[in-house]
Every structure is written in structure tokens, then in C-alpha cells.
Amino acid sequence: MSCQWIWTGDDGLPLTGEGQIADLPKNASSVQLIIPAAQVLLTRARLPDAARRQPGSVLAFAVEEEMLREPEANQVSWIGSAGGEDILAAVDKKRLTQCLDALQAAAIQVDEIYCETLLLPWTPGEWSFAWEGREGFVRTGEFEGGATDCGGDASPPLSLHLMLEDAERHGARPASIALYTIEPEGAMTFEESAGEIMKNPAAAPDIEAWQRVLGIPVYIAGTWDWRGAQQSSISLLQKHRRWPPFRGLLSRLRPAVWIGAAALVLHSLAVAADWALLANEERALHQQMETRFRALFPAAVAVVDPALQMRRKLIEARHAAGVPDTADFLPMIKTVGPALSELASGSLHAISYDSGRIALELAAEEGLANRIAARLRENDLSVDINPAPTDGGAGIVVLVVTTP
């Protein structure tokens, strides 16, 4: 694939050339791809707000009728809005992909993609037209324009005349047209194979004849060369943007990434080893408790939770000897009572007990309930604060107190 190129060094001096992509200069800090005007369709469409953020494959359906081919064959980007409508830029996806692949194969990463049409100078209320002696392209707005068909020295392109008539119907006819002539060496080419630059002279057309045909003032604004154009802020494929300060950042951070990955692996192995050690210790402790429980109670059929089962056996032994257990009602209420000293008279609505569990229904504010719960926890009791039933009235809480 052949193309024209311009290289601007650190000294600001440009170097131009033409040739195969594989022979392009390398190691540029920023690479911009400019697509010729004839290869980009700029068109209007009305889109939902969410559709503007959709990928090009979705936006392609909005220009299906104008492109006259399958939507999948187009790469479409939303580039702006004008007159209450959205402006879309469509390019041939296959050709663009071939170009980007060729650049990628040459170790060249594209940062921005621009349309030649939108690089042409433009002033509101006026159109800009680039003419190379036979055909050209026009910029009609901030985001609009396109290539024209052939014309002659005394006859402007028919498509330009039709565009003016359409603009007049919509009340957007320009006041004048600024015409830029294109020198033969400035005519942009970007083809799949090397081709010759057209040798047509870049002489200005017969301005008076053009004005009579178009019915609008036309004046020579200068010459046009894409190599010297001001950089546009309108990128056709903004998702390809990569800021220059971050170019090569991954390669510079690769050693740190490897070190971080190695540290993460070592940390994961250490955590896994620690968990395995703790699990082994837990199994050993469980086995010791089970052995001790069976030694004390050889008649036990199954030992599932040695600690809980030992606790229950201890309660049974205390009750058999007439000794109260800490989970009995009287020891528990003796511990719970002092913690309720802040309650006003009549604030304790109900109290219930069931197997080491006391439920207290209190008429207390949240702060008071939290203070009571804190005192009970200081006495090695577990406390849960639950909302009262719906018929309990406002400001009613239920404290559930259990032994460890």
C-alpha cells in the first residue's frame, strides 16, 4: 500500500515523501492518518442520545441508504451536531482496516484519524472549496462537506451547484465561496497500490464564469496543501486516541509489572500455606477435644461438636447436683438487672426466658438501648437489638440476651 506522508522533527522542519507504508519513518511520538475527502461521506442523521455512544457497527445503519451497501461494510463515527441533527462520518471499513493493519505491521500506531475535508479552512457563513483543475471538495460547515464531481475552467462541478440549491431551500445559502487551488504535488492520494499523482495544472478557473453559473460571489483564497493544514480537533475514530505522554508507558512499566506479578504469586502462596497450617491446627484441636470428650463420656454415640456437647453435659451435671448454671434464669436475670438501671419506671413491657435466652421488650430510645446492650456485653453476654412487632408501638425495642 502506497501513501504520501510528512514528518515533522523536533526542530519543526517538515520532511515529505511518498512510498510504501513499510518504508515510512519510524519512532514518531504522534501519528495522524488523513483520509482523502473522496473516501469519507459526511452526512446528517437524527439519532437518540444513547445511539451517539454506540459503536460504529450500530451507527452504520443510519447511513445505509446513502452508502448503498451493507452496513457492516462501513465504519461510521459520530463527530458532532449541527442544526439539531447529528453529523456522521462514514468510511470504507475494509480499506481502513487494510490501512491500519499495514501500519501496524510496520510498527506504526495511529493516534488520530482525520478527514481531509475538515482540514480545509472555513469561516461561518461562507463555504470553502479546494480545486485541483478538474475536481475537488468543499467544506460547508464545521462538521460538513464532501467531494464534488468533475468541472471545467468555465463550468463549476454540477454537485457544487446542486449543494447550493439545497442550502438555499433550507435557508443556509452561504454569502460567498472561498476557492483554494491545489498544486499537483499537494493532491492527496492514498491507494491500495502505488498510483501517479494527477498532473493537471492547478490554475484558477474562470471566476466570473463560475459566479454566473453558481449565482454567488467566488474569490481566490490561496493555495491548499494538506501537508501544511492546521491540525483539526475532529477525529473520525476517537476511540483510537492515545495521548503522546502515555506512548510506550506499558513497555517502560513491564519490569515493574513482572516484579508486581511475582510478588503477588509469592504472597498468594504464603497465604495458601498459612491457611493450610491453620486448617491443620484446627483439625488437631478438634481431634484433641473429641478425644477428651470420649474419655469423659465413653457412652456418647457421636461427637459432632465437642465443645457444645461438653457444655451441655456440664449443665446436666450441675443441675443433677442442684447447682445453678450461668445459662439459667436466675443467674442471667441477676446479671441483666443492673444494666437496666437507666430505664424509667414502666419502660420494661415484657420479659421472657427460654433455654439460656432472655428477651426484653423495652420502651427506650435507640441511644439508651445501645448503652444497655454495651453494659450487658461487658458481662460476657451476647446481645441482639431487634425492632419491636408492628403492634408494639413507637419507640419499642427488643433486646435478645444469650449466654456465650
CSV table of C-alpha atoms in Angstrom, one decimal:
chain,number,residue,atom,x,y,z
A,1,MET,CA,0.0,0.0,0.0
A,2,SER,CA,1.4,3.4,-1.0
A,3,CYS,CA,0.7,6.8,0.6
A,4,GLN,CA,2.0,10.3,0.9
A,5,TRP,CA,3.5,11.4,4.2
A,6,ILE,CA,5.0,14.3,6.1
A,7,TRP,CA,7.4,14.0,9.0
A,8,THR,CA,7.9,16.9,11.4
A,9,GLY,CA,11.0,16.6,13.6
A,10,ASP,CA,11.8,18.2,16.9
A,11,ASP,CA,13.3,21.1,15.1
A,12,GLY,CA,9.9,21.8,13.5
A,13,LEU,CA,11.3,21.3,9.9
A,14,PRO,CA,9.0,19.1,7.8
A,15,LEU,CA,10.2,16.2,5.6
A,16,THR,CA,7.8,15.0,2.9
A,17,GLY,CA,7.8,11.8,0.8
A,18,GLU,CA,5.7,9.2,-0.9
A,19,GLY,CA,6.0,5.4,-1.0
A,20,GLN,CA,5.1,2.2,0.6
A,21,ILE,CA,3.9,2.1,4.2
A,22,ALA,CA,6.6,-0.3,5.2
A,23,ASP,CA,9.2,2.3,4.3
A,24,LEU,CA,7.7,5.1,6.4
A,25,PRO,CA,9.8,6.7,9.1
A,26,LYS,CA,9.5,5.0,12.5
A,27,ASN,CA,9.5,6.1,16.2
A,28,ALA,CA,7.2,9.1,15.8
A,29,SER,CA,5.8,10.4,19.1
A,30,SER,CA,2.4,11.0,17.4
A,31,VAL,CA,0.9,9.6,14.2
A,32,GLN,CA,-2.1,11.1,12.4
A,33,LEU,CA,-3.8,9.4,9.5
A,34,ILE,CA,-5.5,11.8,7.0
A,35,ILE,CA,-8.2,10.2,4.7
A,36,PRO,CA,-8.8,11.9,1.3
A,37,ALA,CA,-12.0,13.8,1.0
A,38,ALA,CA,-13.4,11.5,-1.7
A,39,GLN,CA,-13.2,8.5,0.7
A,40,VAL,CA,-15.3,10.0,3.5
A,41,LEU,CA,-19.0,10.6,3.5
A,42,LEU,CA,-20.2,13.3,5.9
A,43,THR,CA,-23.9,13.2,6.3
A,44,ARG,CA,-26.7,14.2,8.7
A,45,ALA,CA,-29.0,11.9,10.7
A,46,ARG,CA,-31.3,12.2,13.7
A,47,LEU,CA,-30.1,9.8,16.4
A,48,PRO,CA,-31.3,9.1,20.0
A,49,ASP,CA,-28.8,10.4,22.6
A,50,ALA,CA,-27.8,6.9,23.6
A,51,ALA,CA,-27.0,6.0,19.9
A,52,ARG,CA,-24.2,8.5,19.7
A,53,ARG,CA,-22.2,6.4,22.2
A,54,GLN,CA,-22.8,3.2,20.3
A,55,PRO,CA,-20.0,1.5,18.3
A,56,GLY,CA,-19.7,2.2,14.5
A,57,SER,CA,-21.5,-1.1,13.6
A,58,VAL,CA,-24.7,0.3,15.1
A,59,LEU,CA,-24.3,3.8,13.6
A,60,ALA,CA,-23.7,2.3,10.2
A,61,PHE,CA,-27.4,1.5,9.9
A,62,ALA,CA,-28.1,5.3,9.9
A,63,VAL,CA,-26.3,5.8,6.6
A,64,GLU,CA,-27.3,2.5,5.0
A,65,GLU,CA,-29.4,4.2,2.3
A,66,GLU,CA,-26.8,6.8,1.3
A,67,MET,CA,-23.9,4.3,1.2
A,68,LEU,CA,-26.0,1.8,-0.9
A,69,ARG,CA,-24.2,-1.2,0.6
A,70,GLU,CA,-24.3,-3.4,3.6
A,71,PRO,CA,-23.9,-1.6,7.0
A,72,GLU,CA,-21.2,-3.9,8.0
A,73,ALA,CA,-19.0,-2.6,5.2
A,74,ASN,CA,-18.9,0.9,6.7
A,75,GLN,CA,-17.0,2.3,9.6
A,76,VAL,CA,-19.2,5.2,11.0
A,77,SER,CA,-18.4,7.7,13.7
A,78,TRP,CA,-20.4,10.5,15.3
A,79,ILE,CA,-18.4,13.7,15.1
A,80,GLY,CA,-20.8,16.5,16.1
A,81,SER,CA,-24.1,18.2,15.8
A,82,ALA,CA,-25.5,20.9,13.5
A,83,GLY,CA,-28.9,22.4,13.1
A,84,GLY,CA,-30.4,20.0,15.6
A,85,GLU,CA,-29.1,17.0,13.7
A,86,ASP,CA,-26.2,14.6,14.2
A,87,ILE,CA,-23.2,14.6,11.8
A,88,LEU,CA,-21.8,11.1,10.9
A,89,ALA,CA,-18.6,10.3,9.1
A,90,ALA,CA,-18.6,7.0,7.1
A,91,VAL,CA,-15.5,5.4,5.5
A,92,ASP,CA,-15.0,2.0,3.8
A,93,LYS,CA,-14.2,-0.4,6.7
A,94,LYS,CA,-12.3,-2.8,4.6
A,95,ARG,CA,-10.0,-0.2,3.2
A,96,LEU,CA,-9.5,1.5,6.6
A,97,THR,CA,-8.7,-1.9,8.2
A,98,GLN,CA,-6.2,-2.7,5.5
A,99,CYS,CA,-4.5,0.6,6.0
A,100,LEU,CA,-4.4,0.3,9.8
A,101,ASP,CA,-3.1,-3.3,9.5
A,102,ALA,CA,-0.4,-2.2,7.2
A,103,LEU,CA,0.7,0.5,9.6
A,104,GLN,CA,0.5,-1.9,12.5
A,105,ALA,CA,2.7,-4.4,10.5
A,106,ALA,CA,5.2,-1.5,10.1
A,107,ALA,CA,5.2,-0.9,13.9
A,108,ILE,CA,3.3,2.4,13.5
A,109,GLN,CA,0.4,3.1,15.9
A,110,VAL,CA,-2.1,5.6,14.7
A,111,ASP,CA,-3.2,8.2,17.3
A,112,GLU,CA,-5.7,10.2,15.3
A,113,ILE,CA,-7.7,9.8,12.1
A,114,TYR,CA,-8.8,12.9,10.2
A,115,CYS,CA,-10.8,13.7,7.1
A,116,GLU,CA,-9.1,16.0,4.6
A,117,THR,CA,-12.4,17.8,4.1
A,118,LEU,CA,-12.5,19.1,7.7
A,119,LEU,CA,-8.9,20.3,7.5
A,120,LEU,CA,-9.8,22.9,4.9
A,121,PRO,CA,-10.0,26.4,6.4
A,122,TRP,CA,-13.6,27.5,7.0
A,123,THR,CA,-15.4,30.7,8.1
A,124,PRO,CA,-19.1,30.7,9.3
A,125,GLY,CA,-21.4,32.0,6.6
A,126,GLU,CA,-19.0,31.0,3.9
A,127,TRP,CA,-18.1,27.8,2.0
A,128,SER,CA,-14.5,26.7,1.3
A,129,PHE,CA,-13.8,24.9,-2.0
A,130,ALA,CA,-10.5,23.1,-2.9
A,131,TRP,CA,-9.9,22.8,-6.6
A,132,GLU,CA,-7.2,20.9,-8.4
A,133,GLY,CA,-8.2,21.7,-12.0
A,134,ARG,CA,-10.8,19.1,-12.7
A,135,GLU,CA,-12.5,18.2,-9.4
A,136,GLY,CA,-12.2,19.0,-5.7
A,137,PHE,CA,-14.0,19.1,-2.4
A,138,VAL,CA,-16.0,21.6,-0.4
A,139,ARG,CA,-16.4,22.3,3.3
A,140,THR,CA,-19.8,23.7,4.1
A,141,GLY,CA,-19.8,23.8,7.9
A,142,GLU,CA,-17.8,22.9,11.0
A,143,PHE,CA,-18.5,19.2,10.5
A,144,GLU,CA,-19.9,19.1,7.0
A,145,GLY,CA,-18.7,18.9,3.4
A,146,GLY,CA,-17.7,16.4,0.8
A,147,ALA,CA,-16.1,15.7,-2.6
A,148,THR,CA,-17.5,17.1,-5.8
A,149,ASP,CA,-17.7,15.7,-9.3
A,150,CYS,CA,-15.7,17.0,-12.3
A,151,GLY,CA,-15.9,20.5,-13.6
A,152,GLY,CA,-14.1,22.8,-16.0
A,153,ASP,CA,-12.5,26.2,-16.3
A,154,ALA,CA,-15.8,27.9,-17.1
A,155,SER,CA,-18.2,25.4,-15.6
A,156,PRO,CA,-18.1,24.5,-11.8
A,157,PRO,CA,-18.9,21.0,-10.7
A,158,LEU,CA,-22.6,20.2,-11.0
A,159,SER,CA,-22.7,18.7,-7.5
A,160,LEU,CA,-21.5,22.1,-6.1
A,161,HIS,CA,-24.4,23.8,-7.9
A,162,LEU,CA,-26.9,21.3,-6.5
A,163,MET,CA,-25.5,21.7,-3.0
A,164,LEU,CA,-26.0,25.5,-3.2
A,165,GLU,CA,-29.6,24.9,-4.4
A,166,ASP,CA,-30.3,22.5,-1.5
A,167,ALA,CA,-28.7,25.0,1.0
A,168,GLU,CA,-31.0,27.8,-0.3
A,169,ARG,CA,-34.1,25.6,0.2
A,170,HIS,CA,-33.1,25.2,3.8
A,171,GLY,CA,-32.2,28.9,4.3
A,172,ALA,CA,-28.5,28.1,4.7
A,173,ARG,CA,-27.1,29.5,1.4
A,174,PRO,CA,-23.6,30.9,2.0
A,175,ALA,CA,-22.7,34.5,1.3
A,176,SER,CA,-19.6,33.5,-0.8
A,177,ILE,CA,-17.2,30.7,-1.7
A,178,ALA,CA,-13.5,30.9,-0.9
A,179,LEU,CA,-11.7,28.9,-3.6
A,180,TYR,CA,-8.3,27.3,-2.9
A,181,THR,CA,-6.2,25.9,-5.7
A,182,ILE,CA,-4.4,22.6,-5.2
A,183,GLU,CA,-0.9,22.3,-6.6
A,184,PRO,CA,-0.2,18.9,-8.3
A,185,GLU,CA,2.2,17.9,-5.7
A,186,GLY,CA,-0.3,18.7,-3.0
A,187,ALA,CA,-3.1,16.5,-4.3
A,188,MET,CA,-3.6,13.8,-1.7
A,189,THR,CA,-3.5,10.2,-2.7
A,190,PHE,CA,-3.9,7.1,-0.5
A,191,GLU,CA,-4.5,4.0,-2.6
A,192,GLU,CA,-4.1,0.3,-2.2
A,193,SER,CA,-1.3,0.3,-4.8
A,194,ALA,CA,1.1,3.0,-5.9
A,195,GLY,CA,-0.5,5.4,-8.3
A,196,GLU,CA,0.5,8.6,-10.1
A,197,ILE,CA,-0.4,12.0,-8.8
A,198,MET,CA,-2.6,13.8,-11.4
A,199,LYS,CA,-0.6,16.3,-13.4
A,200,ASN,CA,-3.5,18.7,-14.1
A,201,PRO,CA,-2.4,22.2,-13.6
A,202,ALA,CA,-3.7,24.0,-10.5
A,203,ALA,CA,-4.7,27.1,-12.4
A,204,ALA,CA,-7.6,29.0,-11.0
A,205,PRO,CA,-10.8,28.6,-13.0
A,206,ASP,CA,-12.7,31.5,-14.7
A,207,ILE,CA,-14.1,33.1,-11.6
A,208,GLU,CA,-16.6,35.3,-13.5
A,209,ALA,CA,-18.0,32.3,-15.3
A,210,TRP,CA,-18.3,30.3,-12.1
A,211,GLN,CA,-20.1,33.3,-10.4
A,212,ARG,CA,-22.6,33.5,-13.3
A,213,VAL,CA,-23.4,29.8,-13.1
A,214,LEU,CA,-23.5,29.5,-9.3
A,215,GLY,CA,-25.1,32.9,-8.7
A,216,ILE,CA,-22.8,33.6,-5.7
A,217,PRO,CA,-19.5,35.5,-5.2
A,218,VAL,CA,-16.4,33.4,-5.6
A,219,TYR,CA,-12.9,34.6,-4.8
A,220,ILE,CA,-9.4,33.1,-4.8
A,221,ALA,CA,-8.4,32.5,-1.1
A,222,GLY,CA,-5.0,30.9,-1.8
A,223,THR,CA,-3.5,27.5,-2.4
A,224,TRP,CA,-4.3,24.3,-0.5
A,225,ASP,CA,-1.8,21.6,0.6
A,226,TRP,CA,-2.9,19.1,3.2
A,227,ARG,CA,0.7,18.9,4.4
A,228,GLY,CA,0.5,22.4,5.8
A,229,ALA,CA,-3.0,22.2,7.1
A,230,GLN,CA,-3.8,23.2,10.7
A,231,GLN,CA,-4.5,20.1,12.8
A,232,SER,CA,-8.2,19.5,13.3
A,233,SER,CA,-9.9,18.8,16.6
A,234,ILE,CA,-12.4,16.5,14.8
A,235,SER,CA,-11.1,12.9,14.9
A,236,LEU,CA,-13.2,10.4,13.0
A,237,LEU,CA,-12.3,7.5,15.2
A,238,GLN,CA,-11.8,9.0,18.6
A,239,LYS,CA,-11.7,5.5,20.2
A,240,HIS,CA,-8.2,5.2,18.7
A,241,ARG,CA,-6.9,8.3,20.6
A,242,ARG,CA,-3.8,7.7,22.7
A,243,TRP,CA,-2.2,10.7,24.4
A,244,PRO,CA,1.5,11.0,23.5
A,245,PRO,CA,2.7,11.2,27.1
A,246,PHE,CA,1.5,7.7,27.6
A,247,ARG,CA,3.0,6.2,24.5
A,248,GLY,CA,5.3,3.4,25.4
A,249,LEU,CA,4.2,3.5,29.0
A,250,LEU,CA,3.5,-0.2,29.1
A,251,SER,CA,6.9,-1.1,27.8
A,252,ARG,CA,8.5,1.1,30.5
A,253,LEU,CA,6.4,-0.4,33.2
A,254,ARG,CA,6.9,-4.0,32.1
A,255,PRO,CA,9.7,-4.8,34.6
A,256,ALA,CA,7.6,-3.3,37.4
A,257,VAL,CA,4.6,-5.4,36.2
A,258,TRP,CA,6.7,-8.6,36.3
A,259,ILE,CA,8.0,-7.7,39.8
A,260,GLY,CA,4.5,-7.0,41.0
A,261,ALA,CA,3.2,-10.2,39.5
A,262,ALA,CA,6.0,-12.3,41.1
A,263,ALA,CA,5.3,-10.6,44.5
A,264,LEU,CA,1.6,-11.3,44.1
A,265,VAL,CA,2.3,-15.0,43.3
A,266,LEU,CA,4.6,-15.3,46.4
A,267,HIS,CA,2.0,-13.6,48.6
A,268,SER,CA,-0.7,-15.9,47.3
A,269,LEU,CA,1.5,-19.0,48.0
A,270,ALA,CA,2.3,-17.7,51.5
A,271,VAL,CA,-1.4,-17.0,52.3
A,272,ALA,CA,-2.3,-20.5,51.0
A,273,ALA,CA,0.4,-22.1,53.2
A,274,ASP,CA,-0.8,-20.1,56.2
A,275,TRP,CA,-4.4,-21.2,55.6
A,276,ALA,CA,-3.3,-24.8,55.3
A,277,LEU,CA,-1.3,-24.6,58.5
A,278,LEU,CA,-4.3,-23.0,60.4
A,279,ALA,CA,-6.6,-25.7,59.0
A,280,ASN,CA,-4.3,-28.4,60.2
A,281,GLU,CA,-4.1,-26.9,63.6
A,282,GLU,CA,-7.9,-26.6,63.8
A,283,ARG,CA,-8.3,-30.3,62.9
A,284,ALA,CA,-5.7,-31.2,65.6
A,285,LEU,CA,-7.5,-29.2,68.2
A,286,HIS,CA,-10.9,-30.7,67.2
A,287,GLN,CA,-9.4,-34.2,67.5
A,288,GLN,CA,-8.0,-33.4,71.0
A,289,MET,CA,-11.4,-32.1,72.2
A,290,GLU,CA,-13.1,-35.1,70.7
A,291,THR,CA,-10.6,-37.5,72.4
A,292,ARG,CA,-11.1,-35.7,75.8
A,293,PHE,CA,-14.9,-35.8,75.5
A,294,ARG,CA,-14.9,-39.5,74.7
A,295,ALA,CA,-12.6,-40.1,77.7
A,296,LEU,CA,-15.1,-38.4,80.0
A,297,PHE,CA,-18.2,-39.7,78.4
A,298,PRO,CA,-17.5,-43.0,76.8
A,299,ALA,CA,-21.2,-43.8,76.3
A,300,ALA,CA,-21.5,-40.9,73.7
A,301,VAL,CA,-22.6,-42.4,70.3
A,302,ALA,CA,-21.5,-39.5,68.1
A,303,VAL,CA,-19.3,-36.5,68.7
A,304,VAL,CA,-20.1,-33.6,66.2
A,305,ASP,CA,-19.2,-30.5,68.3
A,306,PRO,CA,-17.1,-31.5,71.3
A,307,ALA,CA,-17.2,-28.0,72.9
A,308,LEU,CA,-21.0,-27.7,72.6
A,309,GLN,CA,-21.6,-31.2,73.8
A,310,MET,CA,-19.2,-30.8,76.7
A,311,ARG,CA,-21.1,-27.6,77.7
A,312,ARG,CA,-24.4,-29.4,77.7
A,313,LYS,CA,-23.0,-32.3,79.7
A,314,LEU,CA,-21.7,-29.7,82.2
A,315,ILE,CA,-25.1,-28.1,82.6
A,316,GLU,CA,-26.7,-31.5,83.1
A,317,ALA,CA,-24.1,-32.3,85.8
A,318,ARG,CA,-24.7,-29.0,87.6
A,319,HIS,CA,-28.5,-29.5,87.5
A,320,ALA,CA,-28.1,-33.0,88.8
A,321,ALA,CA,-26.0,-31.7,91.7
A,322,GLY,CA,-28.5,-28.8,92.4
A,323,VAL,CA,-26.1,-26.1,91.3
A,324,PRO,CA,-27.4,-23.4,89.0
A,325,ASP,CA,-25.8,-22.7,85.7
A,326,THR,CA,-24.9,-19.3,84.2
A,327,ALA,CA,-27.5,-20.0,81.5
A,328,ASP,CA,-30.3,-20.5,84.0
A,329,PHE,CA,-32.9,-17.8,84.5
A,330,LEU,CA,-31.9,-16.6,88.0
A,331,PRO,CA,-28.1,-16.1,87.3
A,332,MET,CA,-28.9,-14.4,84.0
A,333,ILE,CA,-31.6,-12.1,85.4
A,334,LYS,CA,-29.2,-11.2,88.2
A,335,THR,CA,-26.6,-10.1,85.6
A,336,VAL,CA,-29.2,-8.4,83.3
A,337,GLY,CA,-30.9,-6.4,86.1
A,338,PRO,CA,-28.2,-3.8,86.9
A,339,ALA,CA,-27.8,-3.0,83.3
A,340,LEU,CA,-31.4,-1.7,83.2
A,341,SER,CA,-30.9,0.9,85.9
A,342,GLU,CA,-31.4,3.8,83.4
A,343,LEU,CA,-34.8,2.7,82.4
A,344,ALA,CA,-37.7,4.8,83.6
A,345,SER,CA,-40.4,3.1,85.6
A,346,GLY,CA,-42.8,1.1,83.5
A,347,SER,CA,-40.4,1.0,80.5
A,348,LEU,CA,-39.9,-2.7,80.7
A,349,HIS,CA,-43.0,-4.1,79.0
A,350,ALA,CA,-42.2,-7.8,78.9
A,351,ILE,CA,-39.6,-10.3,79.7
A,352,SER,CA,-39.3,-13.9,78.6
A,353,TYR,CA,-36.8,-16.8,79.1
A,354,ASP,CA,-36.1,-19.9,77.1
A,355,SER,CA,-33.0,-22.2,77.4
A,356,GLY,CA,-30.4,-19.6,78.2
A,357,ARG,CA,-32.1,-16.8,76.2
A,358,ILE,CA,-33.9,-13.8,77.7
A,359,ALA,CA,-35.9,-11.4,75.5
A,360,LEU,CA,-36.5,-7.9,77.0
A,361,GLU,CA,-39.2,-5.7,75.4
A,362,LEU,CA,-38.3,-2.1,76.3
A,363,ALA,CA,-39.8,1.4,75.7
A,364,ALA,CA,-36.5,3.1,75.1
A,365,GLU,CA,-34.8,5.3,72.6
A,366,GLU,CA,-32.1,3.9,70.3
A,367,GLY,CA,-29.2,5.5,72.3
A,368,LEU,CA,-30.4,4.1,75.6
A,369,ALA,CA,-30.9,0.7,74.1
A,370,ASN,CA,-27.3,0.7,72.7
A,371,ARG,CA,-26.0,1.7,76.2
A,372,ILE,CA,-27.8,-1.2,77.9
A,373,ALA,CA,-26.5,-3.6,75.2
A,374,ALA,CA,-23.0,-2.3,75.8
A,375,ARG,CA,-23.2,-3.0,79.6
A,376,LEU,CA,-24.6,-6.5,79.0
A,377,ARG,CA,-21.7,-7.3,76.6
A,378,GLU,CA,-19.2,-6.2,79.2
A,379,ASN,CA,-20.6,-9.0,81.4
A,380,ASP,CA,-19.8,-11.6,78.7
A,381,LEU,CA,-23.4,-11.8,77.3
A,382,SER,CA,-24.4,-11.7,73.7
A,383,VAL,CA,-27.0,-9.1,72.8
A,384,ASP,CA,-29.1,-8.5,69.7
A,385,ILE,CA,-31.3,-5.4,69.2
A,386,ASN,CA,-34.4,-6.2,67.2
A,387,PRO,CA,-37.3,-4.0,66.1
A,388,ALA,CA,-40.5,-4.5,68.0
A,389,PRO,CA,-43.5,-6.1,66.3
A,390,THR,CA,-45.7,-3.7,64.3
A,391,ASP,CA,-48.3,-3.6,67.1
A,392,GLY,CA,-45.7,-2.8,69.8
A,393,GLY,CA,-46.0,1.0,69.3
A,394,ALA,CA,-43.3,3.6,68.6
A,395,GLY,CA,-40.1,3.5,70.5
A,396,ILE,CA,-40.3,-0.1,71.4
A,397,VAL,CA,-37.2,-2.3,71.0
A,398,VAL,CA,-36.5,-6.0,71.9
A,399,LEU,CA,-33.1,-7.0,73.4
A,400,VAL,CA,-32.3,-10.7,73.0
A,401,VAL,CA,-29.7,-11.7,75.6
A,402,THR,CA,-27.9,-15.0,75.4
A,403,THR,CA,-25.0,-16.7,77.2
A,404,PRO,CA,-21.9,-17.3,75.1
